[in-house]
Amino acid sequence: RVEALETSFSKIEQQICRILATMDRKEEPQNPKSWPKFILRVDHDMCEYLTSGKKTKLGILSSSLKVWILLKV
């Protein structure tokens, strides 16, 4: 679980990267079903920021880090 209340997009990315560095991962980059899952606790404004637009920031972050990110508002 990652806390993202009143924080920036880059801090979210850094925290997920830190957690990934400590994990013993066995995922296959080409198989999204094997990617680790994260629950990201956000406020309403951050949820809007991450999910608005044609290419959402959440989707870009998820695919670039090869993780699943679930939002909890």
Coordinates of C-alpha atoms in Angstrom, one line a residue:
R1 CA 0.0 0.0 0.0
V2 CA 1.3 3.4 -0.9
E3 CA 0.0 6.6 0.7
A4 CA -0.5 9.5 -1.7
L5 CA -2.5 12.0 0.2
E6 CA -1.3 15.6 -0.6
T7 CA 1.8 14.4 -2.5
S8 CA 3.1 14.7 -6.0
F9 CA 3.1 12.4 -9.0
S10 CA 6.9 12.0 -8.9
K11 CA 6.9 11.1 -5.2
I12 CA 4.3 8.3 -6.0
E13 CA 6.6 7.0 -8.7
Q14 CA 9.7 7.1 -6.4
Q15 CA 7.9 5.3 -3.5
I16 CA 6.7 2.5 -5.8
C17 CA 10.2 2.2 -7.2
R18 CA 11.6 1.9 -3.7
I19 CA 9.1 -0.8 -2.8
L20 CA 9.8 -2.7 -6.1
A21 CA 13.6 -2.6 -5.3
T22 CA 13.0 -4.4 -2.0
M23 CA 10.7 -7.1 -3.5
D24 CA 11.8 -10.5 -4.8
R25 CA 10.0 -10.2 -8.1
K26 CA 9.3 -13.0 -10.5
E27 CA 7.1 -11.3 -13.0
E28 CA 7.3 -11.5 -16.8
P29 CA 7.3 -8.0 -18.4
Q30 CA 5.3 -9.3 -21.3
N31 CA 2.6 -10.8 -19.1
P32 CA 0.7 -8.2 -17.2
K33 CA -1.1 -10.8 -15.1
S34 CA 2.3 -11.5 -13.3
W35 CA 2.9 -7.8 -12.4
P36 CA 2.8 -6.9 -8.7
K37 CA -0.3 -5.1 -7.4
F38 CA -0.3 -1.8 -5.4
I39 CA -3.1 -0.1 -3.6
L40 CA -2.6 3.7 -3.9
R41 CA -4.6 5.7 -1.3
V42 CA -5.4 9.1 -2.8
D43 CA -7.7 12.0 -2.1
H44 CA -10.4 13.0 -4.7
D45 CA -8.2 15.7 -6.4
M46 CA -5.3 13.2 -6.9
C47 CA -7.7 10.7 -8.2
E48 CA -9.0 13.2 -10.8
Y49 CA -5.4 14.1 -11.7
L50 CA -4.3 10.5 -12.2
T51 CA -7.4 9.4 -14.2
S52 CA -8.2 12.4 -16.4
G53 CA -7.2 12.8 -20.0
K54 CA -7.0 10.5 -23.0
K55 CA -3.8 8.8 -21.8
T56 CA -4.2 8.7 -18.0
K57 CA -1.1 9.3 -15.8
L58 CA -2.1 6.2 -13.9
G59 CA -2.0 4.1 -17.0
I60 CA 1.3 5.5 -18.1
L61 CA 2.8 5.0 -14.6
S62 CA 1.4 1.5 -14.4
S63 CA 2.7 0.3 -17.8
S64 CA 6.1 2.0 -17.4
L65 CA 6.8 0.4 -14.0
K66 CA 5.1 -2.9 -15.0
V67 CA 2.8 -2.9 -12.0
W68 CA -1.0 -2.8 -11.4
I69 CA -2.1 0.2 -9.4
L70 CA -5.5 0.3 -7.7
L71 CA -6.8 3.6 -6.4
K72 CA -8.5 3.9 -3.1
V73 CA -10.2 7.3 -2.6

